[in-house]
Structures are given as structure tokens and as C-alpha cells.
XYZ file of C-alpha atoms in Angstrom:
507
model
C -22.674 27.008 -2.783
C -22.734 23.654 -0.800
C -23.205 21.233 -3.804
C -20.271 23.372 -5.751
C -18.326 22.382 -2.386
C -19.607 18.647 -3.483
C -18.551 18.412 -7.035
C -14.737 20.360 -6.586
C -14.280 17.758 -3.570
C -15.365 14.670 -5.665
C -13.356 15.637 -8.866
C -10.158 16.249 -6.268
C -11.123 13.234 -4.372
C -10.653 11.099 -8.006
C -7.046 12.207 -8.060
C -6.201 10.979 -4.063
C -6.635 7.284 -4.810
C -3.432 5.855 -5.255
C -3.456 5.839 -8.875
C -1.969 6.563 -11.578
C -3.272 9.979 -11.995
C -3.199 11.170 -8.555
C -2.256 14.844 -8.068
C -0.539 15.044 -4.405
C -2.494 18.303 -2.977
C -5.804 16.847 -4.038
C -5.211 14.874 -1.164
C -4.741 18.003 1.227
C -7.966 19.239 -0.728
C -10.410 17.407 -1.293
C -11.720 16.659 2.710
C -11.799 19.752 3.139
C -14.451 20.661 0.443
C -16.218 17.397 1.526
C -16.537 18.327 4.951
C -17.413 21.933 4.351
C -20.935 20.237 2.738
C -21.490 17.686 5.194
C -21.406 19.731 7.573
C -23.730 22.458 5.780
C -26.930 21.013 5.045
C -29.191 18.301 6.773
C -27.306 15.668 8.023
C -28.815 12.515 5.996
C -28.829 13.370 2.470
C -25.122 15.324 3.098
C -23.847 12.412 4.442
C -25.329 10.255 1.831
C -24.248 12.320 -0.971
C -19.958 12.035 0.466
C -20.414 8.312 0.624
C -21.499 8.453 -2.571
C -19.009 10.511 -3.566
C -16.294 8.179 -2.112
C -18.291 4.670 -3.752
C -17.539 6.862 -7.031
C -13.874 7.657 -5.988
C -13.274 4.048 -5.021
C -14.821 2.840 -8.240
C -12.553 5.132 -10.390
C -9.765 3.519 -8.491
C -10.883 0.075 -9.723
C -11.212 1.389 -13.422
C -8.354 3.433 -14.269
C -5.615 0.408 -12.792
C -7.200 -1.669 -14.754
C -8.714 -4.236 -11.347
C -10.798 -6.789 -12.851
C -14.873 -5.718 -12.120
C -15.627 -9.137 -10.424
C -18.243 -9.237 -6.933
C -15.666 -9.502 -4.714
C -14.001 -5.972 -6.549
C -17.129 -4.180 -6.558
C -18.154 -5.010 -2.964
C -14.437 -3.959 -2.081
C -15.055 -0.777 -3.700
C -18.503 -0.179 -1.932
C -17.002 -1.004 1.446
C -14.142 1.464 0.561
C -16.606 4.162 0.352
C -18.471 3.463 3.200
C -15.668 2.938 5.961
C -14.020 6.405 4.758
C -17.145 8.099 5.220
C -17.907 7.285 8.598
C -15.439 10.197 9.239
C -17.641 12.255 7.940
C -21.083 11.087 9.861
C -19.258 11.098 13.455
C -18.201 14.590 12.623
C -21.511 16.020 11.236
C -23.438 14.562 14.476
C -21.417 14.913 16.971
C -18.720 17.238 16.560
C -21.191 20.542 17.457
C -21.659 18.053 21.153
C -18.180 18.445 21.904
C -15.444 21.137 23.005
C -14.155 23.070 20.510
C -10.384 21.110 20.865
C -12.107 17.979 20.912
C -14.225 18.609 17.762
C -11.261 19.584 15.968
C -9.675 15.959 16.733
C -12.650 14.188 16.096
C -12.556 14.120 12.370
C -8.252 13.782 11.882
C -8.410 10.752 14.733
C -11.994 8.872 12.855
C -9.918 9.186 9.234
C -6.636 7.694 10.729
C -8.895 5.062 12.702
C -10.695 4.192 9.250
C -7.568 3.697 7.273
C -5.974 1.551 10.487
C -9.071 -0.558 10.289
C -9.251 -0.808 6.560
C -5.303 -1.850 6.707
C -5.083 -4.049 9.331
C -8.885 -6.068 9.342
C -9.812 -5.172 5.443
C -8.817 -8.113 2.728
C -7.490 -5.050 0.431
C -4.743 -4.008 2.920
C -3.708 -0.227 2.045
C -3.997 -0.776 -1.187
C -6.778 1.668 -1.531
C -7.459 4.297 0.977
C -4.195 5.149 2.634
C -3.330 8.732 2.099
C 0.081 8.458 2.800
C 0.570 6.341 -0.353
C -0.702 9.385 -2.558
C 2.190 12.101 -0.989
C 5.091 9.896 -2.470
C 6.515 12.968 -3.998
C 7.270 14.390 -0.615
C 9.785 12.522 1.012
C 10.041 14.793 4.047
C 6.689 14.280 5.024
C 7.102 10.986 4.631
C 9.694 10.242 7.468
C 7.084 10.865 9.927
C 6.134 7.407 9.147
C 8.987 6.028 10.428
C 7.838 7.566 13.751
C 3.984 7.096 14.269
C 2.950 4.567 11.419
C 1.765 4.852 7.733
C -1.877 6.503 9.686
C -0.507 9.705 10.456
C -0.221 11.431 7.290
C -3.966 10.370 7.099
C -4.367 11.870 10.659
C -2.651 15.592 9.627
C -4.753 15.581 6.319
C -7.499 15.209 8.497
C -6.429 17.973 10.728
C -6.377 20.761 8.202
C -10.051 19.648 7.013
C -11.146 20.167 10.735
C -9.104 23.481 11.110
C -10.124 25.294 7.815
C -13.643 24.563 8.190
C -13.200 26.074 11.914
C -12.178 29.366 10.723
C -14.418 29.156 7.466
C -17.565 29.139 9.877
C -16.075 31.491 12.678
C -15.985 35.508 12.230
C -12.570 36.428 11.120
C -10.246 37.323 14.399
C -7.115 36.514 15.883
C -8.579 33.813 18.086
C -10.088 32.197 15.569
C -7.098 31.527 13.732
C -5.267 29.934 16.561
C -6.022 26.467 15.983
C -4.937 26.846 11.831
C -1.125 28.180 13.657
C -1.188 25.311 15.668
C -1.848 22.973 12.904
C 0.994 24.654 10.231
C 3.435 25.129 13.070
C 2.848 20.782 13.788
C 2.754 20.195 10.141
C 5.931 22.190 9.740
C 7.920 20.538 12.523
C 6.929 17.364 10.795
C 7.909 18.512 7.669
C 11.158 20.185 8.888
C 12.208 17.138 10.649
C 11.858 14.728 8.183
C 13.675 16.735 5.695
C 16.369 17.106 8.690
C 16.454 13.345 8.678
C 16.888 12.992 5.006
C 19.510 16.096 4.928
C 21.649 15.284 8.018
C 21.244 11.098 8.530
C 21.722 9.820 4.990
C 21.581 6.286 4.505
C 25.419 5.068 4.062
C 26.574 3.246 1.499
C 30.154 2.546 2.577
C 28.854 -1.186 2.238
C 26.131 -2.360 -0.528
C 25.810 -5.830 -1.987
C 24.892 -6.326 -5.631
C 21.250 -7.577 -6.003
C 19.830 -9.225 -8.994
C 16.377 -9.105 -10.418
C 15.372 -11.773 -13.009
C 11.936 -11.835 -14.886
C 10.666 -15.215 -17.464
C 10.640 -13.839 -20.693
C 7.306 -12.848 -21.396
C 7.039 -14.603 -24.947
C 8.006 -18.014 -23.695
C 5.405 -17.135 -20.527
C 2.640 -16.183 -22.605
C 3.220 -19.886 -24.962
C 3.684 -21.833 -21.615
C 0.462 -20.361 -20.060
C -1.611 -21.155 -23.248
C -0.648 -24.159 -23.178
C -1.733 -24.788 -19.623
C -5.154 -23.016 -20.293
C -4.787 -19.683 -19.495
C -4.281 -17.890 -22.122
C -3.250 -13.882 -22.550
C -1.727 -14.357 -18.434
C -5.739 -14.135 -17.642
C -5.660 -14.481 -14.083
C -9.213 -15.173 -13.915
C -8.924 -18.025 -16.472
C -8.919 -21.596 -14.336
C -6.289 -24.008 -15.990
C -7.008 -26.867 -17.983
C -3.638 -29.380 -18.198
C -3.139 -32.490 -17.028
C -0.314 -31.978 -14.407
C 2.036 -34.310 -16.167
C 2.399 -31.555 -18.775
C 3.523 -29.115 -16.739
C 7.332 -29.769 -16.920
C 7.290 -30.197 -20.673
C 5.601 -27.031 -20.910
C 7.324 -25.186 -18.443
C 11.140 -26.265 -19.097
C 11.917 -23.123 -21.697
C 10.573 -20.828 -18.986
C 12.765 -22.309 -16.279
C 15.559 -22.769 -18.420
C 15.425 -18.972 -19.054
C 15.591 -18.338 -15.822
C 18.373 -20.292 -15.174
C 20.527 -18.926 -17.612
C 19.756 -14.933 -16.627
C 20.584 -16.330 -13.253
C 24.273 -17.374 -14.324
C 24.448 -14.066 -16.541
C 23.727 -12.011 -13.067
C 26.041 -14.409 -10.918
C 28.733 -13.531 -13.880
C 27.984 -9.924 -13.574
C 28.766 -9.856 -9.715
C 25.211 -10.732 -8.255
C 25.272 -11.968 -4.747
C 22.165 -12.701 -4.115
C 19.678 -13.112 -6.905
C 15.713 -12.568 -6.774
C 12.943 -14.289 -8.861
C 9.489 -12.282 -9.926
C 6.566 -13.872 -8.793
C 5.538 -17.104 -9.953
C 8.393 -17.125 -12.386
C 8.710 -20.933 -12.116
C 5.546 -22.805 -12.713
C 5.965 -26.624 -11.374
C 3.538 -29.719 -10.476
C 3.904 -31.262 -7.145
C 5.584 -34.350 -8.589
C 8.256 -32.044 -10.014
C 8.896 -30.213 -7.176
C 11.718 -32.330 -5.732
C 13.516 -32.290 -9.204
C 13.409 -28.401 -9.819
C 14.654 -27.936 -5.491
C 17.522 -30.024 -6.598
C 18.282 -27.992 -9.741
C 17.680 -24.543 -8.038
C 20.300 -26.175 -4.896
C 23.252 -26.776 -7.597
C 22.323 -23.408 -9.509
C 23.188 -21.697 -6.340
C 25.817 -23.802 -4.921
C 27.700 -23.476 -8.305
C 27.283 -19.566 -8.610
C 27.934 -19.410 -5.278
C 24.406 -17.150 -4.660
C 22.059 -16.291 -2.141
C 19.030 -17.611 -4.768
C 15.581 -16.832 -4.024
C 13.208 -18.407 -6.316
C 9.567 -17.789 -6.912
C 7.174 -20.699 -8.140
C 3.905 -21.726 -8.470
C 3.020 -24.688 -7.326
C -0.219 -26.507 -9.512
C -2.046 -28.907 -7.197
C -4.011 -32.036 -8.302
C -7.274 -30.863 -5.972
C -7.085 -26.627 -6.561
C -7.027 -24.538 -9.842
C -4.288 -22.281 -8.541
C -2.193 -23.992 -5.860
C 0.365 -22.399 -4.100
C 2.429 -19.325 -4.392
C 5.759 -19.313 -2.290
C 9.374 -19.047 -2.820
C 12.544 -20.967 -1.618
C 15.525 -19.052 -0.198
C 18.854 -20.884 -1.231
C 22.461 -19.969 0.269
C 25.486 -20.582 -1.412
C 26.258 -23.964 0.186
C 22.578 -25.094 -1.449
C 21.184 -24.951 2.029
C 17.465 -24.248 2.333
C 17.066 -21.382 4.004
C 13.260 -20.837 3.925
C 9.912 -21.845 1.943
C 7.514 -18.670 2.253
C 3.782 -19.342 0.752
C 2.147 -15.762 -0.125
C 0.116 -14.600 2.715
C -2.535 -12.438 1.402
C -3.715 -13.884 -2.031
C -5.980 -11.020 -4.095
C -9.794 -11.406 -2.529
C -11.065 -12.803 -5.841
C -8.548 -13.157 -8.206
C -6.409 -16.009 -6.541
C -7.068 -18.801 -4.657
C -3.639 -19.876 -3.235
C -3.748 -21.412 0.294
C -2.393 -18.807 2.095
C 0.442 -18.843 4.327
C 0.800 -17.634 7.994
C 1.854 -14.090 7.420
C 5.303 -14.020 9.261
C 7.994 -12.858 7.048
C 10.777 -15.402 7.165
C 14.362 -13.786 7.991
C 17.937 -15.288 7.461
C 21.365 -13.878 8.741
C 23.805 -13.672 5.648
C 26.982 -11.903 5.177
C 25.039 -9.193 3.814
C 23.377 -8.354 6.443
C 19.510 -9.688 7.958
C 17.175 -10.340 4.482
C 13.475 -10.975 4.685
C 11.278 -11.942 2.110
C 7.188 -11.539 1.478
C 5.028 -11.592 -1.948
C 3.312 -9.097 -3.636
C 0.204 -8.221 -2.150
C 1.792 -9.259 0.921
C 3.121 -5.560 1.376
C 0.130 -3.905 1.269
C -0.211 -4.957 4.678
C 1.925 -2.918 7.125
C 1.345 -4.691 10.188
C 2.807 -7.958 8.642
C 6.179 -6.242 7.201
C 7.273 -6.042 10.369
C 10.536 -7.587 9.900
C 13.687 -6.869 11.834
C 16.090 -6.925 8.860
C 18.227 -5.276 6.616
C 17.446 -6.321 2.956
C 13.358 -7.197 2.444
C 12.731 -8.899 -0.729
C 9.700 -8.661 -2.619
C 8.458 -10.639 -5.562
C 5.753 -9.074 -7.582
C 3.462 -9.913 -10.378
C 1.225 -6.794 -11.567
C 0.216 -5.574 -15.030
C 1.085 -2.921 -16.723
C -1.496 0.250 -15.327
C -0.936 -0.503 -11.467
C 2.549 -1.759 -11.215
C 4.633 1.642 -10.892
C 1.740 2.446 -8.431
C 1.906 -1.076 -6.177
C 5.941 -0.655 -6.264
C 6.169 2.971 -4.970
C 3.330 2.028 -2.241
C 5.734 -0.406 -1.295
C 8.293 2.352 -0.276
C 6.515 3.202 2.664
C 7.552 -0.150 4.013
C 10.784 0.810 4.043
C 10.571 4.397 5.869
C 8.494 2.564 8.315
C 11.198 -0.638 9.045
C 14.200 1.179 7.972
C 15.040 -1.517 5.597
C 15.991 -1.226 2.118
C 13.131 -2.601 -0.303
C 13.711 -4.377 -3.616
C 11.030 -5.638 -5.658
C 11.018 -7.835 -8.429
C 8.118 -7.305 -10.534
C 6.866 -9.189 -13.647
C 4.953 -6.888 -16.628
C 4.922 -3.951 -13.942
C 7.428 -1.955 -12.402
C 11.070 -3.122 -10.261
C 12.184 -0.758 -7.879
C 14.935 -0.972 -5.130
C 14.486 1.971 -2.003
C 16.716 2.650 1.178
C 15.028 3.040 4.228
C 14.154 6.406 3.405
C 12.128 5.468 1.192
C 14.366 7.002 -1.662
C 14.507 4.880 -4.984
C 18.088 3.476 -5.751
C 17.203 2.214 -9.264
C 14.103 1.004 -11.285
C 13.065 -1.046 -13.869
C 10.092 -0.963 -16.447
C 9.144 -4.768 -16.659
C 6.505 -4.592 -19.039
C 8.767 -5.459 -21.856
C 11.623 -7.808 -21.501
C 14.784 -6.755 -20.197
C 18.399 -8.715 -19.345
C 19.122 -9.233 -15.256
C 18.242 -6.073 -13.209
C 21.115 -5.431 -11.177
C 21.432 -2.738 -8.175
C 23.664 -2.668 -5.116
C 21.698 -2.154 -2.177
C 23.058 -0.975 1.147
C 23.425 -4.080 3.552
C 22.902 -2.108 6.926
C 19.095 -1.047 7.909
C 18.434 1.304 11.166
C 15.583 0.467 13.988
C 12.622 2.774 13.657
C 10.495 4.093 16.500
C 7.575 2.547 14.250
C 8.970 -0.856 14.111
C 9.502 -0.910 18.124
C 5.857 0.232 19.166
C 3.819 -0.886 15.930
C 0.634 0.762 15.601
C 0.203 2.596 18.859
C -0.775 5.215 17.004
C -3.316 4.128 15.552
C -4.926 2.192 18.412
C -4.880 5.813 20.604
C -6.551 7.317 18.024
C -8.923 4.531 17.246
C -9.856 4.863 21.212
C -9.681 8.341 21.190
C -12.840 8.396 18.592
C -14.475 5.767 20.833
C -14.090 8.038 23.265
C -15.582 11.078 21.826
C -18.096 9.234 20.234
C -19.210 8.543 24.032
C -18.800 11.521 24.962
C -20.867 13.673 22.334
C -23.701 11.158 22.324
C -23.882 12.083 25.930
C -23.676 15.719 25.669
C -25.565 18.225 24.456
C -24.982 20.927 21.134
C -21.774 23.177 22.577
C -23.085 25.721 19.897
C -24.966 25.876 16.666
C -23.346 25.212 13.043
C -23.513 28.832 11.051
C -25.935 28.659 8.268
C -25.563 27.530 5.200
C -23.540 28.373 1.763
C -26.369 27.113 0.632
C -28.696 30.015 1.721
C -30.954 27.160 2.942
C -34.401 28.566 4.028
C -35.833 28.458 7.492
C -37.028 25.797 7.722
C -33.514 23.532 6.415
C -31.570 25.583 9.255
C -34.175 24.803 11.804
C -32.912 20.989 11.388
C -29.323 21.779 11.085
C -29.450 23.480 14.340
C -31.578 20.247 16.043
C -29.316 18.376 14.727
């Protein structure tokens, strides 16, 4: 029975990994079946078989968004699989070592400790691997974010793996289903309170300001990019143009962009937001298009945030940033993209601290992209966060919704502006307002977004969560090498003989 436990955890686990197909209880599911054969067999080839089981879920990840397979991808998705399995090897070895309350937290604190590490230290960000992106259709669970972090969802997934495979390998009784009420009367306060939240503190919108999203048309795009050697928007194609062409070649693009930005000024747009790398400039030009972009917002009397990419005489990609203009033509900010895509781009990257300017419209911050796949970096004490995107067309609803747990963790609202993908605008709950397909071209976007955000618990204390239960696995990890087997494993589904329980019990 243990390798049927294998295969219905592996086929679940392909639809918990943030994409497009992803089936919400699979996530609840899939650990569980997973940890049932790790911890049913000998403890080397079970543990090799989950990780690779998660290489193959990480892989399928890659594939069905459509990632380009480059070295950098493939080692991504190899180190995917191997961090989320170490949840499984601390928990087959050292689990049966500890208490019976204390093996039930190892596993739930390891997984949350994983995804922390993964987010926070990993070049990928949560972008793959954070289980809280997959539950997106559950905004009650959700609002626990806004409490202990993005981690925790991870964390109570993990719990009902530990506490299911607890009573699976205890005799039915009472007793043994104490720690299963435990868990469902936690998971329902969670659950009960965040649908409180959403029921009973609704975000107001007594006071909204109209927010424009513009995208370059795609046909003058796609002739502006061949002609600067990169044909088809390949982003792994490295431009050929001499840099003096770049103005020529870009001027239809930015003149498009200009005139949606009147049409949304026209149409009541206060502040107006670019998708990424809309404008495409050389260095020598950059002086005449700030100018340009100055007037454009002084005359439409717009908060103007524009998104360019700046080619560089010495770098095939240059630099990807965005300038935030007030109405007066002030500069309010330059913000270079933080996290480029570990090999994709090559864009210096900037310092990672999300700019933020006081407007009549309350406290708006701005990052790029990728940028908010990394939670400890949206960390923003404003109102309004503003997100240029460029995806393509099989991960860009995906990368826009993940982006919604920014929000519930800030309590922010969250627009982003994304070319051939998906544009979305949430409150701090994490509730859409409007959306956009991008992936064919469209007039101005316009929403009205509320201008007042809330302080989260989250935002104050940042990842405290995560660190406790990153030390609390240190911690049993200590403590169950130095200890002794509390009690044996039962035998396994399997019907292993003798001699295959005689090393699950050493071990």
C-alpha cells in the first residue's frame, strides 16, 4: 500500500504548485499521503523517492507556465525539491526520538521553516513553494496572513499531515483523536476569524482615487523589439542595435503611451501606472524622455509613474526602473527592479527598499514584478503599492493573484500593471477590485482604488513567525539527535517482511 500512498501524493502534489492547474485541497492532501510513505518503509530509499517526487512536482511547475528550461531553471527546480523535502527526512529520523507533542510540531514547524528560507535567502522568492499562494480561493483562511506571515498556512497544512498520520498509526480511541480536535478546533478559529474579518471590518470605500493602467501596444512592441534584435519579445535573445537607434525605433511605442496616458487623464485618472519596461530608451535619451514624461504630467495634472528600460553601452539588458512624477513635474522617485529573474535578466539590481511618497491620495509605494515575490521586501508602510509587471501569457493570472497576498499581509491595496499577462487591483483583503486580461490589447485600464490602508500585526513584527519556528526545528532537531526512540513506528502498509521492519524499528 505504501507506494499507492507515493503515486496519489505525487499526482496531488502536481496540482499544489502555484500553477495554473492547481486544485486548492491537493494542497491539504498531498503531505499527507507523502508522509504516510516516508514514514513507512526504510528511511533512505522513502526519503529518496519524496524528493524525487517533489524534483518532479517542481519540474511540472517549470513546464506547464511555460519558464524557459535554461541551467539556472533547472537547478532552481532541483533545489525546490530538495529544500521541501528536508521536512520529510527530519520527520522520518527523528520524530519517533521525540514526545509525542513535539513530534507532531516537528514536521508543520520544518515545512514553514523551508518555505521562510526558500522566500527570504532563495533567488526564486515564493514564487514556487509557498502554499499559501495555492489556497487563493479561500479568502478566510487567508487573513491569517495578515497576522503571522505568508508561512503559516504552510505551517497548518503541515499540521494536519502530522495529525492524520498520528491517528492513522495509533489504535482507534478517544485519546488518540485528541490531537486531530485540537488541530480542526485551531484551524477553525483561524478560519472563523478571518471570515469575521472579511464579514464585520470591510475595507471602506467612502474615499477611492481613480487609477490608470496603460500597456504599449503589443504590435508596435513586437516591430520595435525586432528591430532592436530581439525578436518574438524573446527574453533570452541579447540585442543587437546600435544605441543611437533606439529613439527612432522606440518613438511609436512611447508615443502610444503618451497618448493612452492623456485618454486616462481625460477619463478622470489621477494617478496613472506604466507596465513594465513599457518605455525602452538609451542613456543619451534619457534626459529628453524625463523632460517629456515631466510636462505629460504637469499638463494632465497626474501622479505619472513610468516604467522604462534603460539599454546601456557596456550590458545587453541595462536597467529596469521607473520614475514617479507628481503633478507639479516633480520627481518623486527613480526605483531600479530589485530582484531581476535568476537567468533570464541581467539588470543591475537595485537595493530592495520600496520607495514611498505622501500624495493626496494617501501613502503610494512602488516595486517591479518579480520584486513581489519577495515578502520580506514589500514591507512598505503605505496605502496604494504599485506594481509594474511583464509576464506572458501561461503564468501571468498566476504571478498577479500571488501578488494578493501582499496586500492581506501590509493591508495595502495592490494594483498591478501587467504587459501580455494579467492586471489586477486588490484591497487589503486581498479581494480583487477589477482585472484585466493583457494578453491582447486593450484601451487605459481604469479602477478606483480605496486611498486608506490599515496596519497589520504582520507588517509590525515581520517574520517572527517564521524565525520561532525556524528555531523551534533547530531545537528539536537537537533534541531528538540526543534522545533515544520514544516508541516504535507500526509496521508497514506495505506488509514489509521481517527483516524491512527490523530497520524501521532501528531506525
Amino acid at each position: 500500500m505504501r507506494y499507492l500512498w507515493l503515486g496519489a501524493g505525487t499526482i496531488l502534489s502536481l496540482f499544489a504548485v502555484n500553477g495554473r492547474w492547481d486544485i486548492p485541497v491537493a494542497a491539504w492532501l498531498f503531505s499527507i499521503l507523502l508522509l504516510r510513505f516516508s514514514r513507512s518503509g526504510r528511511a533512505v530509499t522513502g526519503i529518496g523517492l519524496v524528493w524525487l517526487a517533489g524534483v518532479v512536482a517542481s519540474m511540472f511547475f517549470l513546464w506547464h507556465v511555460a519558464v524557459p528550461l535554461t541551467g539556472m531553471t533547472a537547478l532552481g527546480g532541483m533545489a525546490f525539491g530538495t529544500v521541501l523535502t528536508l521536512p520529510y527526512l527530519v520527520d522520518r529520523l527523528l520524530a519517533p526520538r521525540l514526545g509525542r507533542i513535539a513530534g507532531l510540531l516537528l514536521f508543520p514547524m520544518a515545512l514553514a521553516a523551508c518555505e521562510f528560507l526558500l522566500g527570504v535567502f532563495g533567488p526564486f522568492g515564493t514564487a514556487y513553494g509557498l502554499l499559501a499562494d495555492t489556497q487563493y480561493t479561500n479568502p478566510g483562511l487567508l487573513q491569517v496572513i495578515s497576522i503571522f506571515g505568508p508561512y503559516s498556512v504552510g505551517f497548518l497544512i503541515g499540521g494536519l499531515a502530522t495529525v492524520v498520520n498520528d491517528l492513522w498509526e495509533r489504535p482507534p480511541s478517544w485519546r488518540a483523536a485528541r490531537a486531530l480536535g485540537v488541530y480542526v478546533g485551531v484551524l477553525g478559529i483561524v478560519i472563523v476569524g478571518g471570515s469575521a474579518r472579511l464579514a464585520f471590518f470591510p475595507v471602506s470605500t467612502a474615499q477611492t482615487v481613480r487609477i490608470a493602467g496603460i500597456n504599449p501596444s503589443m504590435a508596435a512592441m513586437d516591430a520595435q523589439m525586432k528591430a532592436l534584435g530581439q525578436p518574438g519579445l524573446d527574453p533570452m535573445a541579447i540585442p543587437r542595435f546600435d544605441p543611437d537607434t533606439v529613439a527612432r525605433e522606440s518613438k511609436a511605442v512611447i508615443d502610444g503611451l503618451f497618448d493612452d496616458t492623456r485618454r486616462a487623464a481625460e477619463a478622470g485618472a489621477k494617478i496613472v501606472l506604466w507596465s513594465e519596461n513599457a518605455a525602452r530608451i538609451s542613456v543619451p535619451g534619457e534626459p529628453a524622455f524625463r523632460t517629456a514624461a515631466q510636462n505629460l504630467a504637469r499638463q494632465e495634472q497626474i501622479y505619472l509613474n513610468v516604467a522604462v528600460h534603460v539599454y546601456l553601452p557596456t550590458a545587453p539588458y541595462g536597467r529596469d526602473e521607473t520614475h514617479f512624477l507628481a503633478p507639479d513635474g516633480t520627481l518623486l522617485w527613480t526605483y531600479q527592479k530589485a530582484h531581476p529573474i535568476p537567468g533570464l535578466e541581467t539588470y543591475t539590481p537595485g537595493d530592495g527598499k520600496a520607495p514611498v511618497a505622501d500624495t493626496p491620495y494617501g501613502r503610494i509605494a512602488n516595486v517591479i514584478c518579480y520584486d513581489a515575490d519577495f515578502p520580506a521586501m514589500m514591507d512598505a508602510d503605505a496605502d496604494i503599492m504599485l506594481v509594474p509587471g511583464g509576464d506572458w501569457p501561461e503564468i501571468g493570472r498566476l504571478h498577479t493573484q500571488m501578488s494578493s497576498l501582499r496586500a492581506i499581509e501590509n493591508g495595502y491595496s495592490l494594483v498591478r500593471q501587467d504587459f501580455n499577462g494579467w492586471s489586477a487591483a486588490f484591497d487589503y483583503h486581498g479581494r480583487p477590485i477589477a482585472t484585466q486580461d493583457t494578453t491582447v490589447d486593450h484601451d487605459p485600464w481604469i479602477v478606483d482604488v480605496p486611498i486608506h490602508g490599515t496596519t497589520t500585526l504582520y507588517r509590525l513584527t515581520g517574520d517572527l513567525f517564521a524565525w520561532l519556528c525556524l528555531a523551534g526545528t533547530f531545537v528539536l532537531i537537537a533534541a531528538g539527535i540526543g534522545l533515544r526512540p520514544k516508541r516504535l513506528r507500526p509496521k508497514s502498509d506495505s506488509r514489509a517482511p521481517s527483516g524491512d521492519q527490523g530497520v524501521q524499528a532501528s531506525a
